[in-house]
Amino acid sequence: MSDHVHLLMETPGTPLSKIMQLINFTYTRSFNRKYGKVGHLFQGRYKAFLCDHDEYLLGLVRYIHLNPVRARVINNPHECEWSSHKDYLEGGKGLIDTDKVLRLFSERVPQARRLYKEFVNEAIDKGRDESFYKTGDQQLLGDERFKEKVEKKIGKLDRPLRKPPLRMIFKAIEEQTGIEHEEVVSRSRKEDVIFARGLLVGVWREVGYPMASLQPVLRRDLSVLSRLSKVVEDAKGRDAMRKLLKKLNA
């Protein structure tokens, strides 16, 4: 769309926050380089919904592909240059995995594409599906059975995720690593200080704060913060991150 993008993703391994950080950072850098701009491109944190694959997959695919039509940007979803709709109709070798959706229509690709096209076109003149806007505070898209299933799996959906203040994160890092606030924000290149600094960036991102809001605290640009966040990717970092998040109840 002109000022936002819709993505439908399955994330069996890599955390969504890490994927979105990489997408937003690399696209912003490319955009700024191309148009001679500086600074942020996207405003605020992305909005995410956890969806029931069985009940909502097809509806979401159709909703996304008809969004520019309902916004009167185009008349037919096939006209959208930046949509994956053409991949479903004609195939492609890009990022889109069309098999998961097309096989819900037919195992035979030509027939699946025809049925998919009919499925999308039959809703062109209808209004938006309000079911996608009734997710509540938990941002879950599915029936009660799906919500119960998710709740059992992660065990804490009855409580909202907590965003601890910066001072609390600094305190937790000091208790866990022995590195004080002043050292974390310093220019020190000591290995243990860099590790603590990376933990700060990783936790800050994980609990939902925008990365850019850490820039005035650490006095480093976004590319440096992105590199620091890699501290939490190995076994030692992941374990430290897990302990910190547990301590912060995030």
Coordinates of N, CA and C in Angstrom, one line a residue:
M1 N 0.8 -1.2 0.0 CA 0.0 0.0 0.0 C 0.9 1.2 0.0
S2 N 0.3 2.4 -0.1 CA 1.1 3.6 -0.2 C 1.9 4.0 1.1
D3 N 1.3 3.6 2.3 CA 2.0 4.0 3.5 C 2.2 2.8 4.5
H4 N 1.9 1.6 4.1 CA 2.1 0.4 4.9 C 2.1 -0.8 4.1
V5 N 2.5 -1.9 4.7 CA 2.5 -3.2 4.0 C 1.9 -4.3 4.8
H6 N 1.2 -5.3 4.2 CA 0.7 -6.4 4.8 C 1.5 -7.7 4.5
L7 N 1.9 -8.4 5.5 CA 2.7 -9.6 5.3 C 2.0 -10.8 6.0
L8 N 1.9 -11.9 5.3 CA 1.4 -13.1 5.9 C 2.5 -14.1 6.0
M9 N 3.0 -14.4 7.2 CA 4.2 -15.2 7.3 C 3.9 -16.4 8.3
E10 N 4.6 -17.5 8.0 CA 4.7 -18.6 8.9 C 6.1 -18.6 9.5
T11 N 6.3 -18.6 10.8 CA 7.6 -18.5 11.4 C 7.9 -19.7 12.3
P12 N 8.2 -20.8 11.8 CA 8.4 -22.0 12.6 C 9.7 -22.0 13.5
G13 N 10.7 -21.1 13.1 CA 11.9 -21.1 13.8 C 12.3 -19.8 14.3
T14 N 12.6 -18.9 13.4 CA 13.1 -17.5 13.7 C 12.0 -16.7 14.3
P15 N 12.3 -15.9 15.4 CA 11.3 -15.1 16.0 C 10.8 -14.0 15.0
L16 N 9.5 -13.7 15.0 CA 9.0 -12.6 14.1 C 9.7 -11.3 14.3
S17 N 10.0 -11.0 15.6 CA 10.6 -9.7 15.8 C 11.9 -9.5 15.1
K18 N 12.7 -10.6 15.0 CA 14.0 -10.6 14.4 C 13.8 -10.4 12.8
I19 N 12.8 -11.1 12.3 CA 12.5 -11.0 10.9 C 12.1 -9.5 10.5
M20 N 11.2 -9.0 11.3 CA 10.7 -7.6 11.0 C 11.8 -6.6 11.2
Q21 N 12.7 -6.8 12.2 CA 13.8 -5.8 12.3 C 14.7 -5.8 11.1
L22 N 15.0 -7.0 10.6 CA 15.8 -7.1 9.4 C 15.2 -6.5 8.2
I23 N 13.9 -6.8 8.0 CA 13.1 -6.2 6.8 C 13.1 -4.7 6.9
N24 N 12.7 -4.2 8.1 CA 12.6 -2.7 8.2 C 13.9 -2.0 8.1
F25 N 14.9 -2.6 8.7 CA 16.3 -1.9 8.7 C 16.8 -1.9 7.2
T26 N 16.8 -3.0 6.6 CA 17.4 -3.1 5.2 C 16.6 -2.3 4.2
Y27 N 15.3 -2.3 4.3 CA 14.5 -1.6 3.4 C 14.7 -0.1 3.6
T28 N 14.7 0.3 4.9 CA 14.9 1.8 5.1 C 16.2 2.2 4.6
R29 N 17.3 1.4 4.8 CA 18.6 1.8 4.3 C 18.6 1.9 2.8
S30 N 18.0 1.0 2.1 CA 17.9 1.0 0.7 C 17.1 2.2 0.2
F31 N 16.0 2.5 0.8 CA 15.1 3.6 0.4 C 15.9 4.9 0.6
N32 N 16.5 5.1 1.7 CA 17.2 6.4 2.0 C 18.4 6.6 1.0
R33 N 19.1 5.5 0.7 CA 20.2 5.6 -0.2 C 19.7 6.0 -1.6
K34 N 18.6 5.4 -2.0 CA 18.0 5.6 -3.4 C 17.5 7.1 -3.5
Y35 N 16.8 7.6 -2.4 CA 16.2 8.9 -2.6 C 16.9 10.0 -1.8
G36 N 18.1 9.7 -1.3 CA 18.9 10.7 -0.6 C 18.3 11.2 0.7
K37 N 17.6 10.3 1.4 CA 17.0 10.6 2.6 C 17.8 10.1 3.8
V38 N 17.5 10.6 5.0 CA 18.1 10.1 6.2 C 17.0 9.9 7.3
G39 N 17.3 9.1 8.3 CA 16.4 8.9 9.4 C 15.4 7.7 9.2
H40 N 14.4 7.8 10.0 CA 13.4 6.6 10.0 C 12.5 6.7 8.8
L41 N 12.0 5.6 8.4 CA 11.0 5.5 7.4 C 9.6 5.0 7.9
F42 N 9.7 4.0 8.8 CA 8.5 3.5 9.4 C 8.2 4.1 10.8
Q43 N 7.0 4.3 11.1 CA 6.6 4.9 12.3 C 6.1 3.9 13.3
G44 N 6.8 3.8 14.5 CA 6.3 2.9 15.5 C 6.6 1.4 15.2
R45 N 6.1 0.5 16.1 CA 6.3 -0.9 15.9 C 5.3 -1.5 15.1
Y46 N 5.6 -2.6 14.4 CA 4.6 -3.3 13.5 C 3.5 -3.9 14.4
K47 N 2.4 -4.1 13.8 CA 1.2 -4.7 14.5 C 1.1 -6.2 14.0
A48 N 1.1 -7.1 14.9 CA 1.1 -8.5 14.5 C -0.1 -9.2 15.1
F49 N -0.7 -10.2 14.4 CA -1.7 -11.1 14.8 C -1.3 -12.5 14.6
L50 N -1.6 -13.3 15.6 CA -1.4 -14.8 15.5 C -2.7 -15.4 15.0
C51 N -2.6 -16.1 13.9 CA -3.8 -16.6 13.2 C -3.9 -18.1 13.2
D52 N -5.2 -18.5 13.3 CA -5.5 -19.9 13.1 C -5.3 -20.3 11.6
H53 N -4.4 -21.1 11.3 CA -4.1 -21.5 9.9 C -5.3 -22.1 9.3
D54 N -6.0 -23.0 9.9 CA -7.1 -23.8 9.3 C -8.3 -22.9 9.0
E55 N -8.6 -22.0 9.9 CA -9.8 -21.2 9.7 C -9.6 -19.9 8.9
Y56 N -8.4 -19.3 9.0 CA -8.3 -17.9 8.5 C -7.3 -17.8 7.3
L57 N -6.5 -18.8 7.0 CA -5.5 -18.7 6.0 C -6.0 -18.1 4.7
L58 N -7.0 -18.8 4.1 CA -7.6 -18.3 2.8 C -8.2 -16.9 2.9
G59 N -8.9 -16.7 4.0 CA -9.5 -15.4 4.1 C -8.5 -14.3 4.2
L60 N -7.3 -14.5 4.9 CA -6.3 -13.5 5.0 C -5.6 -13.3 3.6
V61 N -5.4 -14.3 2.9 CA -4.8 -14.2 1.6 C -5.7 -13.3 0.7
R62 N -6.9 -13.6 0.7 CA -7.9 -12.8 -0.1 C -8.0 -11.4 0.4
Y63 N -8.0 -11.2 1.7 CA -8.1 -9.8 2.3 C -6.9 -9.0 1.9
I64 N -5.7 -9.6 1.9 CA -4.5 -8.8 1.6 C -4.5 -8.5 0.1
H65 N -4.9 -9.4 -0.7 CA -4.8 -9.1 -2.2 C -5.9 -8.2 -2.7
L66 N -7.0 -8.1 -1.9 CA -8.1 -7.2 -2.3 C -7.9 -5.8 -1.6
N67 N -7.0 -5.6 -0.7 CA -6.8 -4.4 0.0 C -6.6 -3.2 -0.9
P68 N -5.8 -3.2 -1.9 CA -5.6 -2.1 -2.8 C -6.9 -1.8 -3.7
V69 N -7.7 -2.9 -3.9 CA -8.9 -2.7 -4.7 C -9.9 -1.9 -3.8
R70 N -10.0 -2.3 -2.6 CA -11.0 -1.7 -1.7 C -10.6 -0.2 -1.3
A71 N -9.3 0.0 -1.4 CA -8.7 1.4 -1.2 C -8.8 2.2 -2.4
R72 N -9.4 1.6 -3.5 CA -9.5 2.3 -4.8 C -8.2 2.7 -5.4
V73 N -7.1 2.0 -5.1 CA -5.9 2.2 -5.8 C -5.9 1.6 -7.2
I74 N -6.5 0.5 -7.3 CA -6.6 -0.3 -8.6 C -8.0 -0.8 -8.7
N75 N -8.4 -1.3 -9.8 CA -9.7 -1.9 -10.1 C -9.7 -3.4 -9.9
N76 N -8.6 -4.0 -10.2 CA -8.5 -5.5 -10.2 C -7.2 -5.9 -9.4
P77 N -7.2 -6.9 -8.6 CA -6.0 -7.3 -7.8 C -4.8 -7.6 -8.7
H78 N -5.1 -8.1 -10.0 CA -4.1 -8.4 -10.9 C -3.2 -7.2 -11.3
E79 N -3.8 -6.0 -11.1 CA -3.1 -4.8 -11.6 C -2.0 -4.4 -10.6
C80 N -2.0 -4.9 -9.4 CA -1.1 -4.4 -8.3 C 0.3 -4.9 -8.6
E81 N 1.2 -3.9 -8.8 CA 2.6 -4.3 -9.1 C 3.3 -4.9 -7.9
W82 N 2.9 -4.6 -6.7 CA 3.7 -5.0 -5.5 C 2.9 -6.1 -4.7
S83 N 1.9 -6.7 -5.3 CA 1.2 -7.8 -4.7 C 1.7 -9.1 -5.1
S84 N 1.5 -10.1 -4.3 CA 1.8 -11.5 -4.6 C 0.7 -12.2 -5.4
H85 N -0.3 -11.5 -5.7 CA -1.5 -12.1 -6.4 C -1.1 -12.8 -7.7
K86 N -0.2 -12.1 -8.4 CA 0.3 -12.7 -9.7 C 1.0 -14.0 -9.5
D87 N 1.7 -14.1 -8.4 CA 2.5 -15.4 -8.1 C 1.5 -16.6 -8.0
Y88 N 0.4 -16.3 -7.4 CA -0.6 -17.4 -7.2 C -1.3 -17.7 -8.6
L89 N -1.4 -16.8 -9.5 CA -2.1 -17.0 -10.8 C -1.1 -17.5 -11.8
E90 N 0.2 -17.1 -11.8 CA 1.1 -17.4 -12.8 C 2.4 -18.1 -12.4
G91 N 2.6 -18.2 -11.1 CA 3.8 -18.8 -10.6 C 4.9 -17.8 -10.5
G92 N 6.0 -18.2 -9.8 CA 7.1 -17.2 -9.7 C 8.1 -17.9 -8.8
K93 N 9.3 -17.3 -8.8 CA 10.4 -17.8 -8.0 C 10.9 -16.8 -7.0
G94 N 9.9 -16.1 -6.5 CA 10.3 -15.1 -5.4 C 10.1 -15.6 -4.0
L95 N 9.7 -14.8 -3.1 CA 9.7 -15.1 -1.7 C 8.4 -15.9 -1.4
I96 N 7.4 -15.9 -2.3 CA 6.1 -16.4 -1.9 C 6.0 -17.9 -2.1
D97 N 5.5 -18.6 -1.0 CA 5.3 -20.0 -1.1 C 3.8 -20.2 -1.4
T98 N 3.4 -20.4 -2.7 CA 2.0 -20.5 -3.1 C 1.4 -21.8 -2.9
D99 N 2.3 -22.9 -2.7 CA 1.8 -24.2 -2.7 C 0.8 -24.4 -1.5
K100 N 1.1 -23.9 -0.3 CA 0.3 -24.1 0.9 C -1.1 -23.6 0.6
V101 N -1.3 -22.5 -0.1 CA -2.6 -22.0 -0.4 C -3.3 -22.7 -1.5
L102 N -2.6 -22.9 -2.6 CA -3.2 -23.5 -3.8 C -3.6 -24.9 -3.6
R103 N -2.9 -25.7 -2.7 CA -3.3 -27.1 -2.5 C -4.6 -27.2 -1.7
L104 N -5.0 -26.1 -1.1 CA -6.3 -26.1 -0.4 C -7.4 -26.1 -1.4
F105 N -7.1 -25.7 -2.6 CA -8.1 -25.7 -3.7 C -8.1 -27.0 -4.5
S106 N -6.9 -27.4 -4.9 CA -6.8 -28.6 -5.7 C -5.3 -29.0 -5.7
E107 N -5.0 -30.3 -5.9 CA -3.7 -30.8 -6.1 C -3.1 -30.5 -7.5
R108 N -4.1 -30.3 -8.4 CA -3.7 -30.0 -9.8 C -3.5 -28.4 -9.9
V109 N -2.3 -28.0 -10.2 CA -2.0 -26.6 -10.2 C -2.9 -25.7 -11.1
P110 N -3.2 -26.1 -12.4 CA -4.1 -25.3 -13.2 C -5.5 -25.1 -12.6
Q111 N -6.0 -26.2 -12.1 CA -7.3 -26.1 -11.4 C -7.3 -25.3 -10.1
A112 N -6.2 -25.5 -9.4 CA -6.1 -24.7 -8.1 C -6.0 -23.2 -8.4
R113 N -5.3 -22.8 -9.4 CA -5.2 -21.4 -9.8 C -6.5 -20.8 -10.2
R114 N -7.3 -21.6 -11.0 CA -8.6 -21.2 -11.4 C -9.5 -21.0 -10.2
L115 N -9.5 -21.9 -9.3 CA -10.4 -21.9 -8.2 C -10.0 -20.7 -7.2
Y116 N -8.7 -20.6 -7.1 CA -8.2 -19.5 -6.3 C -8.6 -18.1 -6.9
K117 N -8.5 -18.0 -8.2 CA -8.9 -16.7 -8.8 C -10.4 -16.4 -8.6
E118 N -11.2 -17.5 -8.7 CA -12.7 -17.3 -8.5 C -12.9 -16.9 -7.0
F119 N -12.2 -17.5 -6.1 CA -12.4 -17.3 -4.7 C -12.1 -15.8 -4.4
V120 N -11.0 -15.2 -5.0 CA -10.7 -13.8 -4.7 C -11.7 -12.9 -5.4
N121 N -12.0 -13.2 -6.7 CA -12.9 -12.3 -7.4 C -14.3 -12.2 -6.9
E122 N -14.8 -13.3 -6.3 CA -16.1 -13.3 -5.8 C -16.3 -12.3 -4.6
A123 N -15.2 -11.8 -4.0 CA -15.3 -10.9 -2.9 C -14.9 -9.5 -3.3
I124 N -14.7 -9.2 -4.5 CA -14.2 -7.9 -5.0 C -15.2 -6.8 -4.6
D125 N -16.5 -7.1 -4.8 CA -17.6 -6.1 -4.5 C -18.1 -6.1 -3.1
K126 N -17.5 -7.0 -2.3 CA -18.0 -7.0 -0.9 C -17.1 -6.1 0.0
G127 N -17.6 -5.7 1.1 CA -16.9 -4.9 2.1 C -15.8 -5.7 2.7
R128 N -15.1 -5.0 3.6 CA -14.0 -5.7 4.3 C -14.5 -6.7 5.3
D129 N -13.8 -7.8 5.6 CA -14.2 -8.8 6.5 C -13.9 -8.3 7.9
E130 N -15.0 -8.0 8.6 CA -14.8 -7.4 10.0 C -14.2 -8.4 11.0
S131 N -14.2 -9.7 10.7 CA -13.7 -10.7 11.6 C -12.2 -10.5 11.8
F132 N -11.5 -9.8 10.9 CA -10.1 -9.5 11.0 C -9.8 -8.4 12.0
Y133 N -10.9 -7.7 12.4 CA -10.8 -6.6 13.3 C -11.3 -6.8 14.7
K134 N -11.6 -8.1 15.0 CA -12.2 -8.4 16.3 C -11.3 -9.3 17.1
T135 N -10.0 -9.0 17.1 CA -9.1 -9.9 17.8 C -8.9 -9.6 19.3
G136 N -9.3 -8.5 19.7 CA -9.2 -8.2 21.1 C -7.8 -7.8 21.5
D137 N -7.5 -7.7 22.8 CA -6.2 -7.3 23.3 C -5.1 -8.3 23.1
Q138 N -5.5 -9.6 22.9 CA -4.5 -10.6 22.8 C -4.0 -10.8 21.4
Q139 N -4.7 -10.1 20.4 CA -4.3 -10.1 19.0 C -4.2 -11.6 18.5
L140 N -5.2 -12.3 18.8 CA -5.4 -13.7 18.3 C -6.5 -13.7 17.3
L141 N -6.3 -14.4 16.2 CA -7.3 -14.5 15.2 C -7.7 -16.0 15.1
G142 N -8.8 -16.3 15.7 CA -9.2 -17.7 15.7 C -10.4 -17.9 16.7
D143 N -11.0 -19.1 16.7 CA -12.1 -19.4 17.6 C -11.5 -19.7 19.0
E144 N -12.5 -20.0 20.0 CA -12.1 -20.2 21.4 C -11.2 -21.4 21.5
R145 N -11.4 -22.4 20.7 CA -10.6 -23.6 20.8 C -9.1 -23.3 20.4
F146 N -9.0 -22.4 19.4 CA -7.6 -22.0 19.0 C -6.9 -21.2 20.1
K147 N -7.7 -20.3 20.7 CA -7.1 -19.5 21.7 C -6.7 -20.4 22.9
E148 N -7.5 -21.4 23.3 CA -7.2 -22.2 24.4 C -5.9 -23.0 24.1
K149 N -5.8 -23.5 22.8 CA -4.6 -24.2 22.4 C -3.3 -23.4 22.5
V150 N -3.4 -22.1 22.1 CA -2.3 -21.2 22.2 C -2.0 -20.9 23.6
E151 N -3.0 -20.7 24.4 CA -2.8 -20.4 25.8 C -2.1 -21.5 26.5
K152 N -2.4 -22.7 26.2 CA -1.8 -23.9 26.9 C -0.3 -24.0 26.4
K153 N -0.1 -23.6 25.2 CA 1.3 -23.7 24.7 C 2.3 -22.7 25.3
I154 N 1.8 -21.5 25.4 CA 2.8 -20.5 25.9 C 2.5 -20.1 27.4
G155 N 1.3 -20.5 27.9 CA 1.1 -20.5 29.3 C 0.9 -19.1 30.0
K156 N 0.8 -18.0 29.2 CA 0.7 -16.7 29.9 C -0.1 -15.7 29.1
L157 N -1.0 -16.2 28.3 CA -1.8 -15.2 27.5 C -2.9 -14.5 28.3
D158 N -3.1 -14.9 29.6 CA -4.1 -14.2 30.4 C -3.5 -12.9 31.0
R159 N -2.2 -12.7 30.7 CA -1.5 -11.5 31.2 C -1.0 -10.7 30.0
P160 N -1.1 -9.4 29.9 CA -0.5 -8.7 28.8 C 1.0 -8.7 29.0
L161 N 1.7 -8.7 27.9 CA 3.2 -8.5 28.0 C 3.6 -7.2 28.6
R162 N 4.5 -7.3 29.5 CA 4.9 -6.1 30.2 C 6.1 -5.4 29.5
K163 N 6.1 -4.1 29.4 CA 7.2 -3.4 28.9 C 7.9 -2.7 30.1
P164 N 9.0 -3.3 30.6 CA 9.7 -2.7 31.7 C 10.4 -1.4 31.3
P165 N 10.5 -0.4 32.2 CA 11.2 0.8 31.9 C 12.7 0.5 31.8
L166 N 13.4 1.5 31.2 CA 14.8 1.3 30.9 C 15.6 1.1 32.2
R167 N 15.3 1.8 33.2 CA 16.0 1.7 34.5 C 15.9 0.3 35.0
M168 N 14.8 -0.3 34.8 CA 14.6 -1.7 35.3 C 15.4 -2.7 34.5
I169 N 15.5 -2.5 33.2 CA 16.3 -3.3 32.3 C 17.8 -3.2 32.7
F170 N 18.2 -1.9 32.9 CA 19.6 -1.7 33.3 C 19.9 -2.4 34.6
K171 N 19.0 -2.4 35.6 CA 19.2 -3.0 36.9 C 19.3 -4.5 36.7
A172 N 18.4 -5.1 35.9 CA 18.4 -6.5 35.7 C 19.7 -7.0 35.0
I173 N 20.2 -6.2 34.1 CA 21.5 -6.5 33.4 C 22.7 -6.4 34.4
E174 N 22.6 -5.4 35.2 CA 23.7 -5.3 36.2 C 23.7 -6.5 37.2
E175 N 22.5 -6.9 37.6 CA 22.4 -8.0 38.5 C 22.9 -9.3 37.9
Q176 N 22.7 -9.5 36.6 CA 23.0 -10.7 35.9 C 24.5 -10.7 35.4
T177 N 25.0 -9.6 35.0 CA 26.3 -9.6 34.4 C 27.4 -8.9 35.2
G178 N 26.9 -8.1 36.2 CA 27.9 -7.3 37.0 C 28.3 -6.0 36.3
I179 N 27.8 -5.7 35.1 CA 28.2 -4.5 34.4 C 27.2 -3.4 34.7
E180 N 27.7 -2.3 35.2 CA 26.8 -1.2 35.6 C 26.4 -0.4 34.4
H181 N 25.3 0.4 34.7 CA 24.7 1.3 33.7 C 25.8 2.2 33.0
E182 N 26.6 2.8 33.8 CA 27.6 3.7 33.2 C 28.6 3.0 32.2
E183 N 28.9 1.7 32.5 CA 29.8 1.0 31.6 C 29.0 0.6 30.3
V184 N 27.8 0.2 30.5 CA 27.0 -0.2 29.3 C 26.9 0.9 28.3
V185 N 26.7 2.2 28.7 CA 26.6 3.3 27.8 C 27.9 3.9 27.4
S186 N 29.0 3.5 28.0 CA 30.3 4.0 27.7 C 30.8 3.6 26.4
R187 N 32.0 4.0 26.0 CA 32.6 3.6 24.7 C 33.5 2.4 24.9
S188 N 33.4 1.8 26.1 CA 34.3 0.6 26.3 C 34.1 -0.5 25.3
R189 N 35.3 -1.1 24.9 CA 35.2 -2.2 24.0 C 35.6 -3.6 24.7
K190 N 35.5 -3.6 26.0 CA 35.7 -4.8 26.7 C 34.6 -5.9 26.3
E191 N 35.0 -7.1 26.3 CA 34.1 -8.2 25.8 C 32.9 -8.3 26.7
D192 N 33.1 -8.2 28.0 CA 31.9 -8.4 28.9 C 31.0 -7.2 28.8
V193 N 31.5 -6.0 28.5 CA 30.7 -4.8 28.4 C 29.9 -4.9 27.1
I194 N 30.5 -5.3 26.0 CA 29.8 -5.4 24.8 C 28.7 -6.4 24.9
F195 N 29.0 -7.5 25.6 CA 27.9 -8.5 25.8 C 26.7 -7.9 26.6
A196 N 27.0 -7.2 27.6 CA 25.9 -6.6 28.4 C 25.2 -5.6 27.5
R197 N 25.9 -4.8 26.7 CA 25.3 -3.8 25.8 C 24.4 -4.5 24.8
G198 N 24.9 -5.7 24.3 CA 24.1 -6.4 23.3 C 22.8 -7.0 24.0
L199 N 22.9 -7.4 25.2 CA 21.7 -7.9 26.0 C 20.7 -6.8 26.1
L200 N 21.2 -5.6 26.4 CA 20.2 -4.4 26.5 C 19.5 -4.2 25.2
V201 N 20.2 -4.3 24.0 CA 19.6 -4.1 22.7 C 18.6 -5.2 22.5
G202 N 19.0 -6.5 22.7 CA 18.1 -7.6 22.5 C 16.9 -7.6 23.3
V203 N 17.0 -7.3 24.6 CA 15.8 -7.2 25.4 C 14.9 -6.0 25.0
W204 N 15.5 -4.9 24.7 CA 14.7 -3.7 24.3 C 13.9 -4.0 23.1
R205 N 14.5 -4.7 22.2 CA 13.7 -5.1 20.9 C 12.6 -6.1 21.2
E206 N 13.0 -7.1 22.1 CA 12.1 -8.2 22.3 C 10.8 -7.8 23.0
V207 N 10.9 -6.9 24.0 CA 9.7 -6.5 24.7 C 8.9 -5.4 23.9
G208 N 9.4 -5.0 22.7 CA 8.5 -4.2 21.9 C 8.8 -2.8 21.7
Y209 N 10.0 -2.3 22.3 CA 10.3 -0.9 22.1 C 11.0 -0.7 20.7
P210 N 10.8 0.4 20.1 CA 11.5 0.7 18.8 C 13.0 0.8 19.0
M211 N 13.8 0.2 18.1 CA 15.2 0.2 18.3 C 15.7 1.7 18.3
A212 N 15.1 2.5 17.5 CA 15.6 3.9 17.3 C 15.6 4.7 18.7
S213 N 14.7 4.3 19.6 CA 14.6 5.0 20.9 C 15.8 4.7 21.8
L214 N 16.6 3.7 21.4 CA 17.8 3.4 22.2 C 19.0 4.3 21.7
Q215 N 18.9 4.9 20.5 CA 20.0 5.6 20.0 C 20.5 6.7 20.9
P216 N 19.6 7.6 21.5 CA 20.2 8.6 22.4 C 20.7 8.1 23.7
V217 N 20.3 6.9 24.0 CA 20.8 6.3 25.3 C 22.3 5.7 25.1
L218 N 22.5 5.0 24.0 CA 23.8 4.4 23.7 C 24.7 5.2 22.8
R219 N 24.0 6.3 22.2 CA 24.8 7.2 21.3 C 25.5 6.4 20.2
R220 N 24.7 5.5 19.6 CA 25.2 4.8 18.4 C 24.1 4.7 17.4
D221 N 24.5 4.6 16.1 CA 23.4 4.6 15.0 C 22.8 3.2 14.9
L222 N 21.8 3.1 14.1 CA 21.0 1.9 14.0 C 21.8 0.7 13.5
S223 N 22.7 0.9 12.6 CA 23.5 -0.2 12.1 C 24.4 -0.8 13.2
V224 N 24.9 0.0 14.1 CA 25.7 -0.5 15.3 C 24.7 -1.3 16.2
L225 N 23.6 -0.7 16.5 CA 22.6 -1.4 17.4 C 22.2 -2.7 16.8
S226 N 22.0 -2.8 15.5 CA 21.7 -4.1 14.8 C 22.8 -5.1 15.0
R227 N 24.0 -4.7 14.9 CA 25.1 -5.6 15.1 C 25.2 -6.1 16.6
L228 N 24.9 -5.1 17.5 CA 24.9 -5.5 18.9 C 23.9 -6.5 19.3
S229 N 22.7 -6.5 18.6 CA 21.7 -7.4 18.9 C 22.0 -8.8 18.6
K230 N 23.1 -9.0 17.8 CA 23.5 -10.4 17.4 C 24.1 -11.1 18.6
V231 N 24.4 -10.4 19.7 CA 25.0 -11.0 20.9 C 24.0 -12.1 21.4
V232 N 22.7 -11.9 21.2 CA 21.7 -12.8 21.8 C 21.4 -14.0 20.9
E233 N 22.2 -14.1 19.8 CA 21.8 -15.2 18.9 C 22.5 -16.5 19.2
D234 N 23.7 -16.5 19.8 CA 24.3 -17.8 20.1 C 23.8 -18.4 21.4
A235 N 24.3 -19.5 21.8 CA 23.7 -20.2 23.0 C 23.9 -19.4 24.3
K236 N 25.0 -18.8 24.4 CA 25.3 -18.0 25.6 C 24.3 -16.8 25.7
G237 N 24.2 -16.1 24.6 CA 23.3 -15.0 24.5 C 21.8 -15.3 24.7
R238 N 21.4 -16.4 24.1 CA 20.0 -16.8 24.2 C 19.7 -17.2 25.7
D239 N 20.6 -17.9 26.3 CA 20.4 -18.3 27.7 C 20.3 -17.0 28.6
A240 N 21.2 -16.1 28.4 CA 21.2 -14.8 29.2 C 19.9 -14.0 28.9
M241 N 19.5 -14.0 27.7 CA 18.3 -13.3 27.3 C 17.0 -13.9 28.0
R242 N 17.0 -15.3 28.0 CA 15.9 -16.0 28.6 C 15.8 -15.6 30.1
K243 N 16.9 -15.6 30.8 CA 17.0 -15.3 32.2 C 16.5 -13.9 32.5
L244 N 17.0 -12.9 31.6 CA 16.6 -11.5 31.8 C 15.1 -11.3 31.6
L245 N 14.5 -12.0 30.5 CA 13.1 -11.8 30.3 C 12.3 -12.4 31.4
K246 N 12.7 -13.5 31.9 CA 12.0 -14.1 33.1 C 12.1 -13.2 34.3
K247 N 13.2 -12.6 34.5 CA 13.4 -11.6 35.6 C 12.5 -10.4 35.4
L248 N 12.4 -10.0 34.2 CA 11.6 -8.8 33.9 C 10.1 -9.1 33.7
N249 N 9.7 -10.4 33.7 CA 8.4 -10.8 33.5 C 7.8 -10.3 32.2
A250 N 8.7 -10.3 31.1 CA 8.3 -9.7 29.8 C 7.8 -10.8 28.9

